[in-house]
Coordinates of C-alpha atoms and ligand atoms in Angstrom, one line a residue:
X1 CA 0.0 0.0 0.0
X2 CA 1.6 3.3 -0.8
X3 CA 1.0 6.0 1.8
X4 CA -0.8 9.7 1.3
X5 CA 2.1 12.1 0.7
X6 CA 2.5 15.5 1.5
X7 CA 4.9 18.0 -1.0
X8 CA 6.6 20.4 0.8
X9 CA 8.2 23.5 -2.0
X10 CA 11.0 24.9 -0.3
X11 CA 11.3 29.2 -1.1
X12 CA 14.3 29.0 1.8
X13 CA 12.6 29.5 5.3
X14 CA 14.9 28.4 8.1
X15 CA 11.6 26.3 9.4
X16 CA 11.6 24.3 6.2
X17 CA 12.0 20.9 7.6
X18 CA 10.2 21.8 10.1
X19 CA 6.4 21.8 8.1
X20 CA 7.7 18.1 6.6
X21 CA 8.1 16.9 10.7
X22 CA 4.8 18.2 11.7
X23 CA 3.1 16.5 9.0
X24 CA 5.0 13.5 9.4
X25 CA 4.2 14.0 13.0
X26 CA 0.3 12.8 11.9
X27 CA 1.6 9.6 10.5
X28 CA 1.6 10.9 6.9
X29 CA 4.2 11.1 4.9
X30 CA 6.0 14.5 3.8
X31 CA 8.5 15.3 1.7
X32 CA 10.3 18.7 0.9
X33 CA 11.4 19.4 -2.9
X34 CA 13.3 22.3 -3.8
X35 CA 10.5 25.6 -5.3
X36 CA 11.9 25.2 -8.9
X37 CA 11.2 21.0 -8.8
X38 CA 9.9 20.4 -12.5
X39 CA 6.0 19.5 -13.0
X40 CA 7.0 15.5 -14.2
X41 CA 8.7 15.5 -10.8
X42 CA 5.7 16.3 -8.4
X43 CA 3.8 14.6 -10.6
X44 CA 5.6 11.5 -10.0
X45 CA 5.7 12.0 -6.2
X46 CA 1.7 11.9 -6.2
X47 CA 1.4 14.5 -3.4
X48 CA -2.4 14.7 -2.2
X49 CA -2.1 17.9 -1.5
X50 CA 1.2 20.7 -1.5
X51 CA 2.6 23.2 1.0
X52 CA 4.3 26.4 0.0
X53 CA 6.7 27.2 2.5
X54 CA 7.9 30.7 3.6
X55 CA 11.1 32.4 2.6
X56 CA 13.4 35.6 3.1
X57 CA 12.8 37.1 0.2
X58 CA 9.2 39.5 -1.5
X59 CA 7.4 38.4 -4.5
X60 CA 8.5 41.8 -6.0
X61 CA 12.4 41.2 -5.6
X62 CA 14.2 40.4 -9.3
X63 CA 15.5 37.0 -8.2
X64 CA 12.3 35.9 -6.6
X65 CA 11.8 31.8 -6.4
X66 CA 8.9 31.1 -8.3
X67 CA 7.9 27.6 -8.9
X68 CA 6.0 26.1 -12.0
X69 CA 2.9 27.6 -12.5
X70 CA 0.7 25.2 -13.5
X71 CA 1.1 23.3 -10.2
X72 CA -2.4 25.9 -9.4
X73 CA -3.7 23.8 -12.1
X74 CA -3.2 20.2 -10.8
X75 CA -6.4 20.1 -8.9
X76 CA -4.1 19.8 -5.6
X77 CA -5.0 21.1 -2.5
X78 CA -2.7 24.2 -1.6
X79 CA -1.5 25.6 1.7
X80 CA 0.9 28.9 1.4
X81 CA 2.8 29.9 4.1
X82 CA 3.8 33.1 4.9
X83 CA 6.2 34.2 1.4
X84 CA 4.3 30.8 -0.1
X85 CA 1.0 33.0 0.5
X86 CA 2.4 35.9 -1.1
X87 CA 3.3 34.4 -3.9
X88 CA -0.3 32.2 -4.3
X89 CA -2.0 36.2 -3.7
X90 CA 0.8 37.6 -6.6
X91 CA 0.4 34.6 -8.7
X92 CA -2.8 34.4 -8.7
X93 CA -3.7 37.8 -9.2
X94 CA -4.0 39.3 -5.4
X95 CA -2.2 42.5 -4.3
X96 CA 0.8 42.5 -2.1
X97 CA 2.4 45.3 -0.5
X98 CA 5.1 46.5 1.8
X99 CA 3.4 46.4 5.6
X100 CA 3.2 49.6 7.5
X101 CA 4.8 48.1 10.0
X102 CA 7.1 44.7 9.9
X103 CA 5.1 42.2 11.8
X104 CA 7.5 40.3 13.7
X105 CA 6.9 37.6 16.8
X106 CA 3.3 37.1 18.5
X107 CA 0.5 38.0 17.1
X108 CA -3.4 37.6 18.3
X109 CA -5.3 35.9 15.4
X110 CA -9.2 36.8 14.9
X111 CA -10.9 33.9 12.8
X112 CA -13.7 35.5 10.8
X113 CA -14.7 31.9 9.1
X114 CA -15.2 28.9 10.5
X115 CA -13.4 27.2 7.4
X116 CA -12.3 23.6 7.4
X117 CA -8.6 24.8 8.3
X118 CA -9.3 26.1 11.4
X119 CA -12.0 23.4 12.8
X120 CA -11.7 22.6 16.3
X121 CA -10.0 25.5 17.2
X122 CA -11.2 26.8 21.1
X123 CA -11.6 30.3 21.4
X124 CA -8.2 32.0 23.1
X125 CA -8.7 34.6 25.1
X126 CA -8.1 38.0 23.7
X127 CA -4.4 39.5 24.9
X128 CA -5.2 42.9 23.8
X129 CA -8.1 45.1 24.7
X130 CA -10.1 45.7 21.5
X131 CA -8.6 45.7 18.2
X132 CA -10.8 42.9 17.5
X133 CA -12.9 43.2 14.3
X134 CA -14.2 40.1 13.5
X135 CA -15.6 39.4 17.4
X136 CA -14.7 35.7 15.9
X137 CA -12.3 32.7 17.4
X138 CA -8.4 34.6 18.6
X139 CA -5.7 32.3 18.7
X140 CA -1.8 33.4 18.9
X141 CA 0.0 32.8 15.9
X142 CA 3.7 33.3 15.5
X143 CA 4.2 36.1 12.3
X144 CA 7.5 37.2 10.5
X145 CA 7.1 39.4 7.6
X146 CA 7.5 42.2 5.7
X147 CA 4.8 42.0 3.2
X148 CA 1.3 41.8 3.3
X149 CA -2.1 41.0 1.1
X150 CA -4.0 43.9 1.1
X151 CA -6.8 42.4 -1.9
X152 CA -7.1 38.6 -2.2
X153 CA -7.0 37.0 -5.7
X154 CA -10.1 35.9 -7.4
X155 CA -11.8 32.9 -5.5
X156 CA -10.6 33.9 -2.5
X157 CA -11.8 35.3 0.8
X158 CA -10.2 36.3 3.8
X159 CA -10.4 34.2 6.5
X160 CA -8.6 35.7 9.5
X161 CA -6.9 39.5 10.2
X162 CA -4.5 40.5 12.9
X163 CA -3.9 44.1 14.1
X164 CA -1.6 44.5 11.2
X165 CA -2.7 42.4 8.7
X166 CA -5.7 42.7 6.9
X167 CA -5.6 39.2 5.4
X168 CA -4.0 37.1 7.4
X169 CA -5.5 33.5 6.3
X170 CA -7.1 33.5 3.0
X171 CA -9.2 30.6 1.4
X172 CA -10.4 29.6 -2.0
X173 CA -12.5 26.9 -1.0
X174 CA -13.7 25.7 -4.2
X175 CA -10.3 25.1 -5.4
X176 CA -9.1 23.8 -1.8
X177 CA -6.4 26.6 -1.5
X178 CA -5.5 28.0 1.5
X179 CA -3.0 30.4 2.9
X180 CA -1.5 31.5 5.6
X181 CA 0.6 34.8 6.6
X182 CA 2.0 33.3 10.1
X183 CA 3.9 30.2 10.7
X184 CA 1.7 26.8 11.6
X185 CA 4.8 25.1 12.2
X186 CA 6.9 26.8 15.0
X187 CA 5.6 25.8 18.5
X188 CA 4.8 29.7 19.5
X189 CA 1.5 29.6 17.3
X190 CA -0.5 27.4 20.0
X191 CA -2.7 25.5 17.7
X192 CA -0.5 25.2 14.7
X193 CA -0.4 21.5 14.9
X194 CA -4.1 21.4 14.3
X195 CA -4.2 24.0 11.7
X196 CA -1.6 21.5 9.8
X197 CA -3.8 18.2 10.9
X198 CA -7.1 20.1 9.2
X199 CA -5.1 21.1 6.3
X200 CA -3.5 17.4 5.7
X201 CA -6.6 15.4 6.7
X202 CA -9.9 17.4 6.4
X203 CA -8.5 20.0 3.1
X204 CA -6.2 16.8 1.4
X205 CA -8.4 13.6 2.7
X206 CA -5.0 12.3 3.6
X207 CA -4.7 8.8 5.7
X208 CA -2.4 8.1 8.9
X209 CA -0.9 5.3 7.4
X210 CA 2.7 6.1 7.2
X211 CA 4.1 4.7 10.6
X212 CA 7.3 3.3 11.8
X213 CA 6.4 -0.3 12.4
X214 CA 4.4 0.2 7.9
X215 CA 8.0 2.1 7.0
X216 CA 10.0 -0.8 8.3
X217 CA 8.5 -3.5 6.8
X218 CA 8.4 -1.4 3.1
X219 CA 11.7 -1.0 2.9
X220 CA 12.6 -4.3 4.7
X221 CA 11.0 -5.6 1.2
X222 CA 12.8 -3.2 -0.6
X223 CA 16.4 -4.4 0.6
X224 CA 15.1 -7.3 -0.1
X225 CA 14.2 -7.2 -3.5
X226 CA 16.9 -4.8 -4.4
X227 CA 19.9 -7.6 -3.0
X228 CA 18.3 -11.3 -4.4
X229 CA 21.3 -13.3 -4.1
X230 CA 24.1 -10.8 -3.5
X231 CA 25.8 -9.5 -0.5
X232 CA 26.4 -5.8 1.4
X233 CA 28.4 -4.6 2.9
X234 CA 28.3 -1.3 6.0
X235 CA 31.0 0.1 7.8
X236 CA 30.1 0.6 11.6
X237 CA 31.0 3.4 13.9
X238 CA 29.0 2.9 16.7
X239 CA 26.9 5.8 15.9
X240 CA 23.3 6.4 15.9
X241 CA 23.0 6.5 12.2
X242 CA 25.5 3.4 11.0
X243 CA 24.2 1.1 13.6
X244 CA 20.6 1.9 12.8
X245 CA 21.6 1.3 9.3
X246 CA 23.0 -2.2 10.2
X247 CA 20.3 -3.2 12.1
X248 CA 17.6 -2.4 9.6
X249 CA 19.5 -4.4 6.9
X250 CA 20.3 -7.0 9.0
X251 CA 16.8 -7.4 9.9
X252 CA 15.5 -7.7 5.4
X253 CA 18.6 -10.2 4.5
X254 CA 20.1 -11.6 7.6
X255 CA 24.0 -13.2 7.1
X256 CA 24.1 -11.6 3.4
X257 CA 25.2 -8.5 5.1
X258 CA 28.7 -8.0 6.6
X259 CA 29.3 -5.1 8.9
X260 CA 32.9 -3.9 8.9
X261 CA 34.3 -1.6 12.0
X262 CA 37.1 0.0 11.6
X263 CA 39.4 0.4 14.4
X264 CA 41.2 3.7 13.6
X265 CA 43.1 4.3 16.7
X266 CA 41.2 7.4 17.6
X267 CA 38.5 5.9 19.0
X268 CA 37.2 6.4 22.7
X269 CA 37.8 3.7 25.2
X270 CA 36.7 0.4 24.4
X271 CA 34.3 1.5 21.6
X272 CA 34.7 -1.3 19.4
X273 CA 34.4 -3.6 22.2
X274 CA 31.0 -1.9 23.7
X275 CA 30.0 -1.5 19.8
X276 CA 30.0 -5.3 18.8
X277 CA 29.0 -6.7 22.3
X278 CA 25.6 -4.9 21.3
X279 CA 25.2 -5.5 18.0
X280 CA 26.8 -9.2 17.8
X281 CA 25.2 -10.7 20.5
X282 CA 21.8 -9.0 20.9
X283 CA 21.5 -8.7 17.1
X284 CA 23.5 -12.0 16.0
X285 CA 25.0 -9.6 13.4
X286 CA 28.5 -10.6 11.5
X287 CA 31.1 -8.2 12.1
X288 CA 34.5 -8.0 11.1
X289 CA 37.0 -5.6 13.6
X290 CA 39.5 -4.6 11.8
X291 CA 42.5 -3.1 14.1
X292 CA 43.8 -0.5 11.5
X293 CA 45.0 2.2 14.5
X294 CA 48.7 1.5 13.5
X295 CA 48.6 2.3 10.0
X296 CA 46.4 5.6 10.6
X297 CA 49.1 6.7 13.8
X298 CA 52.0 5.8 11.7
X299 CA 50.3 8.0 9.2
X300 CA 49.5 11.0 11.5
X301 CA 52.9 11.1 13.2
X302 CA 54.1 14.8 13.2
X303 CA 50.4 16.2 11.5
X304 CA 49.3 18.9 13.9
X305 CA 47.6 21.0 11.3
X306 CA 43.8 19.4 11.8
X307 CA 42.6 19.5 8.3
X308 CA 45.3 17.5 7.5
X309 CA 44.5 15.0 10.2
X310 CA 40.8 15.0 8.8
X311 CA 42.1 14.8 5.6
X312 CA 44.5 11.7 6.8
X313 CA 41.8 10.0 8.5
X314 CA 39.5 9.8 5.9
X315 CA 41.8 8.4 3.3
X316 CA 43.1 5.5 5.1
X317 CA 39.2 4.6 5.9
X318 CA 38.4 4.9 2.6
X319 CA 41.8 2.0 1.9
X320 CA 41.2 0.2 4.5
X321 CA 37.6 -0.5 4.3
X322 CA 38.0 -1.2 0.0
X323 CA 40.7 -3.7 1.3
X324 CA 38.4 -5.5 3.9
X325 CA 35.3 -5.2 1.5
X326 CA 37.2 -6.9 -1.4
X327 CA 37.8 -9.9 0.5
X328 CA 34.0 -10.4 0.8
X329 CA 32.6 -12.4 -2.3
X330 CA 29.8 -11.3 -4.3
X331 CA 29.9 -8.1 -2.8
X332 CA 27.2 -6.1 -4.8
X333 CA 25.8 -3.0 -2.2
X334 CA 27.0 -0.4 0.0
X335 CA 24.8 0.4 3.2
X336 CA 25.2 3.8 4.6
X337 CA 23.2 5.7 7.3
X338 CA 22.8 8.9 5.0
X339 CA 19.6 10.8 6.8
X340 CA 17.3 13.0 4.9
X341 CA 19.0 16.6 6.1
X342 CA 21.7 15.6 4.2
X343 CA 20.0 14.7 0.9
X344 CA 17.7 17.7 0.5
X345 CA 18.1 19.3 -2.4
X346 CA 17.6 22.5 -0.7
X347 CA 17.6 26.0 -1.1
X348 CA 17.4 26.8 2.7
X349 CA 19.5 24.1 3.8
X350 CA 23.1 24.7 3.0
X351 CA 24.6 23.6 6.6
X352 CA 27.6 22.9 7.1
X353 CA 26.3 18.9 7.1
X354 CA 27.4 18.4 3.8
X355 CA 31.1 19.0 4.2
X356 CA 31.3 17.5 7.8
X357 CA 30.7 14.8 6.8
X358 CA 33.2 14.6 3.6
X359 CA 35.0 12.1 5.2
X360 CA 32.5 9.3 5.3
X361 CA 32.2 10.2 1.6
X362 CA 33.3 6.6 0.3
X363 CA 32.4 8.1 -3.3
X364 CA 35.4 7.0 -4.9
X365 CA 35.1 3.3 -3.5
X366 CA 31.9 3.1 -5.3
X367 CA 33.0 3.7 -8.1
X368 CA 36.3 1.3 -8.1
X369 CA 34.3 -1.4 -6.8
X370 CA 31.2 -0.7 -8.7
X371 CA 29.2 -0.7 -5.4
X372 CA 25.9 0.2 -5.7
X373 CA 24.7 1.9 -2.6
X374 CA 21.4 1.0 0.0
X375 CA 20.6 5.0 2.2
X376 CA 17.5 3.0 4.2
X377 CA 17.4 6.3 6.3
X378 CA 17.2 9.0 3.9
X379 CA 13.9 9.7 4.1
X380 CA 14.4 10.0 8.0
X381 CA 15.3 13.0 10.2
X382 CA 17.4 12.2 13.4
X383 CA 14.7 12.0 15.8
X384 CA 12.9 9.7 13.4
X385 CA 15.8 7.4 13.0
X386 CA 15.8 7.3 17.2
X387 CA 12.4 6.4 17.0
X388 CA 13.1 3.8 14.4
X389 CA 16.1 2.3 16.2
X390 CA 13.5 2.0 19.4
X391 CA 11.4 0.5 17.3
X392 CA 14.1 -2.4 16.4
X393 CA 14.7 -3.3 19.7
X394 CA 18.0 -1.3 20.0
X395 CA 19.3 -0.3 23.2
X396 CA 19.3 3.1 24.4
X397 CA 23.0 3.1 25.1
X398 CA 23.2 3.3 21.6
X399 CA 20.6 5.4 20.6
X400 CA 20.6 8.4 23.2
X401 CA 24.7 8.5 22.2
X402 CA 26.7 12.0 21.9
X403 CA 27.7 12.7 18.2
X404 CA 31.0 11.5 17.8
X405 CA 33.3 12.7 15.0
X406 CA 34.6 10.6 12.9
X407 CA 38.2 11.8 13.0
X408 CA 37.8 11.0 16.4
X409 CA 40.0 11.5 19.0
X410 CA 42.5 12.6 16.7
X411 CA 40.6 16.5 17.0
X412 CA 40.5 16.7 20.7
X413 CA 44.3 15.8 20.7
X414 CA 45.5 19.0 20.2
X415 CA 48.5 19.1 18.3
X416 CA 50.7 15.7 18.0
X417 CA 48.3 12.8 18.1
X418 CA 50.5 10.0 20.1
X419 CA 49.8 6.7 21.0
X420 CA 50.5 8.3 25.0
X421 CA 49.0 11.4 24.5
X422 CA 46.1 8.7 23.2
X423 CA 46.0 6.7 25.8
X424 CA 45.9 10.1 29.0
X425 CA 43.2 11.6 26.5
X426 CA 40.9 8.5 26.4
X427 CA 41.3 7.7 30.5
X428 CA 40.4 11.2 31.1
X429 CA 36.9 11.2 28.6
X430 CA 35.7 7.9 30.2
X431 CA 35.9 10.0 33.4
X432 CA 34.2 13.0 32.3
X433 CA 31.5 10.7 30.5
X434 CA 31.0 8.6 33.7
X435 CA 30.7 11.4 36.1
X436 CA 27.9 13.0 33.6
X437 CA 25.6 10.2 33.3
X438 CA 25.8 9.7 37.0
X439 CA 24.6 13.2 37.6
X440 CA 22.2 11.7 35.4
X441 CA 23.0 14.9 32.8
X442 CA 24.1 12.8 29.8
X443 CA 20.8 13.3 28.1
X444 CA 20.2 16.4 28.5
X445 CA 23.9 17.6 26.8
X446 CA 24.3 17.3 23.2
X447 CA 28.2 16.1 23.7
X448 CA 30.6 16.1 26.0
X449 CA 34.4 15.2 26.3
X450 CA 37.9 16.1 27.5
X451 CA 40.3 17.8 24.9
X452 CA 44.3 17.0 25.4
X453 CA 45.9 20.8 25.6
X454 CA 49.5 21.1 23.8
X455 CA 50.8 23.5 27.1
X456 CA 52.1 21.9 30.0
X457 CA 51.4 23.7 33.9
X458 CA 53.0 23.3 36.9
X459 CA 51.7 21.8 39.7
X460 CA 52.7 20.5 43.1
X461 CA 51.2 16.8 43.7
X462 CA 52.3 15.4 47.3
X463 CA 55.9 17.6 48.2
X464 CA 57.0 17.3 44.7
X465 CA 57.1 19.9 42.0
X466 CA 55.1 18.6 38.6
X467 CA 55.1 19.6 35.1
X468 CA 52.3 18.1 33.3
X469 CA 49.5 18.3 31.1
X470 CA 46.6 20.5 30.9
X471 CA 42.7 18.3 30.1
X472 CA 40.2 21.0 28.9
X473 CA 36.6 19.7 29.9
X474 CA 33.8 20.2 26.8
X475 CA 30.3 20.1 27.1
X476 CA 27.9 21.5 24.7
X477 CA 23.9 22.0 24.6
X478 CA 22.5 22.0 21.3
X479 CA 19.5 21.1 18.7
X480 CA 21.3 20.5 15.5
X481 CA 24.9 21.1 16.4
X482 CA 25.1 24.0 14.5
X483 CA 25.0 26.5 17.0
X484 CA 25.4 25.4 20.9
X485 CA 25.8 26.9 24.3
X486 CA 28.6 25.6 27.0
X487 CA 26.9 23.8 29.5
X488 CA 26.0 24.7 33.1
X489 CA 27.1 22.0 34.7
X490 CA 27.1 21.8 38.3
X491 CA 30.2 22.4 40.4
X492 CA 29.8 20.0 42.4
X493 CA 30.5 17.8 39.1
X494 CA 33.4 19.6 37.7
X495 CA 34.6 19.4 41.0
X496 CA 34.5 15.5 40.8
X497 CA 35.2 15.3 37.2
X498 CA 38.9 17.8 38.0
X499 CA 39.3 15.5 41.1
X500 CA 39.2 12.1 39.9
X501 CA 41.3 13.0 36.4
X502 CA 44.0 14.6 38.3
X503 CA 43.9 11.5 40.4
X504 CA 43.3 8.8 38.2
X505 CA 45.0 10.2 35.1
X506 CA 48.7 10.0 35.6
X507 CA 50.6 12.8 33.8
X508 CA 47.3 15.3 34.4
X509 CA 47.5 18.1 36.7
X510 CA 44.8 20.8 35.5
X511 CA 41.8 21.3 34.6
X512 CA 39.6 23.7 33.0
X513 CA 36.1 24.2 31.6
X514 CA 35.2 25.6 28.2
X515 CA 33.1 28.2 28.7
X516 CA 32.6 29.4 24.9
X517 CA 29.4 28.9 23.2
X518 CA 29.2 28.4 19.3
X519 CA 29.4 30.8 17.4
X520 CA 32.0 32.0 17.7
X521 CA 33.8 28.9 18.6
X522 CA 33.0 25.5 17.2
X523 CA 32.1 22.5 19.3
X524 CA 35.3 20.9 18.6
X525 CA 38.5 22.6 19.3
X526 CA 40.4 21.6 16.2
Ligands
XMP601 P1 31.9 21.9 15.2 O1 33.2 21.5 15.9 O2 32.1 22.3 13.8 O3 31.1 20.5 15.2 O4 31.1 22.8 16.0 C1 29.7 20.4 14.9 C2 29.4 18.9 15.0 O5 30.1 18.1 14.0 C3 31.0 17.2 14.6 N1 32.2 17.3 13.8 C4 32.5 16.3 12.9 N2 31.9 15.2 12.6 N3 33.6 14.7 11.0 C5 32.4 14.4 11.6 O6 31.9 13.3 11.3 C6 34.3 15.8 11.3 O7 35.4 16.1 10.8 C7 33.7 16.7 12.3 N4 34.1 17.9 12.9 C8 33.2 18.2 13.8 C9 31.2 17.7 16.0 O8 31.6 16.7 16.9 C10 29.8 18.3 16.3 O9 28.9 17.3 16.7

């Protein structure tokens, strides 16, 4: 059974991605092209009904995005949002014009119809005193924009106003086209969710069909189909994304899969070990270890220049893992935990996700071994690929983990990367992770880890005089990892965290805590 879909045209807002969640949110299915997608393909996608989204820039600018114009003609139910209702008012013969003033933040919304797209809404009580025209439903919205409709285009009728803006939901109902000057899909308009439930089931007739336990078993038949008789292979990390990856492919063809983990010497304290006790014995999965650390420290010795060491790391991966994978025969498919965020042919999103992740870019190994590749997850955001990996049984020891990068420890060792100044680096993170999840603050940080300083201090440890190294402590709140704040942690557990690494870690004798938030500084200190 193939499930509605939802289209999503992206005209660049920074919430984007986040109309396709809300939407998916409802058990349909969503899907985010980029404004200029041809006709042949949204036609081939099937949407049951299409959301403009918003955007920086005004219909009147030269290089506005405008999309195909016969997608008014499909017979498609429409929702504009915010620059998406601009351009269905300029499009479609409206009139838009600069607002008096720039409505920015919370608005108090007065419904003047009781249209399909605001059913069920509760009356909010009014914030302000007056100003109300209508004397209809008020709910607060969430606005940000500099234009405004001041006539609707033929077929339409307004169907809410704010202070400010005249029109600020308009509806052609004959045509099922809606629009919207405010944001649905940020959590500051209180009943956004249900204006974008109404739109996707009451306006588009769509079904909740698409859930985790219906996506698994599609594309568990997919593998299958795709592989017959041949084999895959997927290099392991221990992350979220690769072991989700594994297990999903594991779960369609079983033994035809071989997982291959790469021990790069950078990795944190018995991570390979903690990796395949999970996923060999609760998972039966094959896995092949492959202790490559010498060849990549042989390789970094005297690099302290951390581009290079990226640059470094990825390479050897790249030989080592076409090395391993050749000795598998019948070798056919490549799996790889690529998520959707980093597929989305996207005008808004141009993170920095792309090159970050240039390292796992095994692009050239494709090709040599004419591997085809199997991205089971790129149709997922994150938190749907935590919800998936729940939904496989998987622990959550390895699906609540920190990010980790993949040149590893090999960043947070400033400078020289050592097999010594290895080996104090990764005593003094398995401290710092330890203490956090016993203050039971693991969850609630988006990383955290210690960073190896090239200074040396001096110190007095019992009556003798030390000169030693310096451990910086890192830990990060974040959404996305694109921008983050340092971490209040309690000083009760720095205090533990200093006291047991100066202890425990011989050749440590300071400590300090990061106390920079991103940007300016990066996550990462390298
Ligand atoms: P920064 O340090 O740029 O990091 O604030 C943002 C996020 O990306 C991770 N990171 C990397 N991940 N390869 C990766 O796979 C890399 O080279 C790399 N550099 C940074 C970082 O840990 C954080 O989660």
């Amino acid at each position: 059974m193939i499930a509605d879909k939802i289209l999503v045209l992206d005209f660049g807002s920074q919430y984007t991605q986040l109309i396709a969640r809300r939407v998916r949110e409802n058990n349909v299915y969503s899907e985010i092209f980029p404004y200029n997608a041809s006709l042949d393909k949204i036609l081939n996608f099937k949407p049951k009904g299409i959301i403009l989204s918003g955007g920086p820039s005004s219909v009147y600018d030269k290089k506005a995005p405008i999309p195909d114009l016969k997608i008014f003609e499909l017979g498609i139910p429409m929702l504009g949002i915010c620059y998406g209702m601009q351009l269905m008012a300029h499009l479609l013969g409206g009139k838009v014009a600069k607002a008096v003033k720039r409505e920015y933040g919370r608005a108090e919304l007065m419904i003047d119809d009781d249209s399909d797209l605001f059913s069920g809404i509760p009356p909010h009580p009014p914030l302000t005193k007056g100003g109300s025209r209508g004397g209809g439903l008020r709910t607060i919205v969430w606005m940000s924009h500099g234009d405004r409709i001041e006539g609707n285009p033929e077929g339409f009728l307004p169907i809410a106003h704010t202070e400010n803006s005249p029109v600020a939901a308009m509806a052609d109902k004959k045509r099922n086209f809606y629009a919207l000057q405010f944001h649905p899909e940020v959590a500051h308009t209180d009943k956004g969710r249900e204006i974008l439930k109404n739109f996707v089931f009451r306006i588009c007739g769509c079904k909740p069909t698409w859930t985790m336990k219906s996506f698994i078993e599609t594309t568990k038949h997919e593998i299958r189909e795709r592989v017959g008789k041949q084999r895959v292979v997927c290099g392991i990390s221990g992350g979220v994304d690769s072991s989700v990856t594994a297990v999903l492919v594991h779960e369609a063809i079983g033994d035809a899969l071989t997982c291959i983990f790469v021990d790069n010497g950078v990795l944190r304290q018995d991570e390979a070990k903690k990796v395949e006790g999970v996923l060999k014995k609760s998972f039966h999965m094959k896995i092949k270890y492959v202790d490559a650390s010498e060849r990549f420290l042989k390789k970094m010795k005297g690099v302290k220049d951390p581009e290079r060491k990226r640059k470094i790391i990825g390479n050897e991966f790249i030989r080592v893992f076409e090395e391993e994978a050749a000795k598998i025969k019948n070798v056919a498919f490549l799996a790889q935990g690529t998520l959707y965020p980093d597929v989305i042919e996207s005008v808004s999103f141009k993170g920095p996700s792309a090159t970050i992740k240039s390292h796992h870019n095994v692009g050239g190994l494709l090709k040599k071994m004419k591997l085809k590749l199997i991205e089971p997850l790129r149709e997922l955001f994150k938190d749907e690929v935590r919800v998936l990996g729940r939904e496989l049984g998987m622990p959550d020891e390895i699906i609540n983990r920190h990010p980790f990068p993949g040149p590893g420890l090999a960043i947070r060792c400033i400078s020289d990367v050592t097999k010594e100044r290895l080996d104090i680096l990764r005593k003094a993170d398995v401290i710092v992770l330890d203490e956090i999840k016993k203050a039971g603050l693991y969850n609630q940080i988006w990383q955290t880890f210690a960073v190896l300083l090239p200074v040396k201090s001096v110190g007095v440890m019992g009556d003798e005089r030390t000169y030693d190294n310096v451990i910086a402590i890192r830990a990060v709140t974040s959404v996305d990892g694109m921008t983050a704040d340092w971490a209040q942690i309690p000083y009760e557990v720095l205090g533990r965290i200093s006291n047991r690494i100066i202890n425990e870690v011989k050749g440590v004798n300071r400590i300090v805590y990061d106390i920079s938030s991103k940007p300016p500084s990066t996550i990462e200190w390298e």
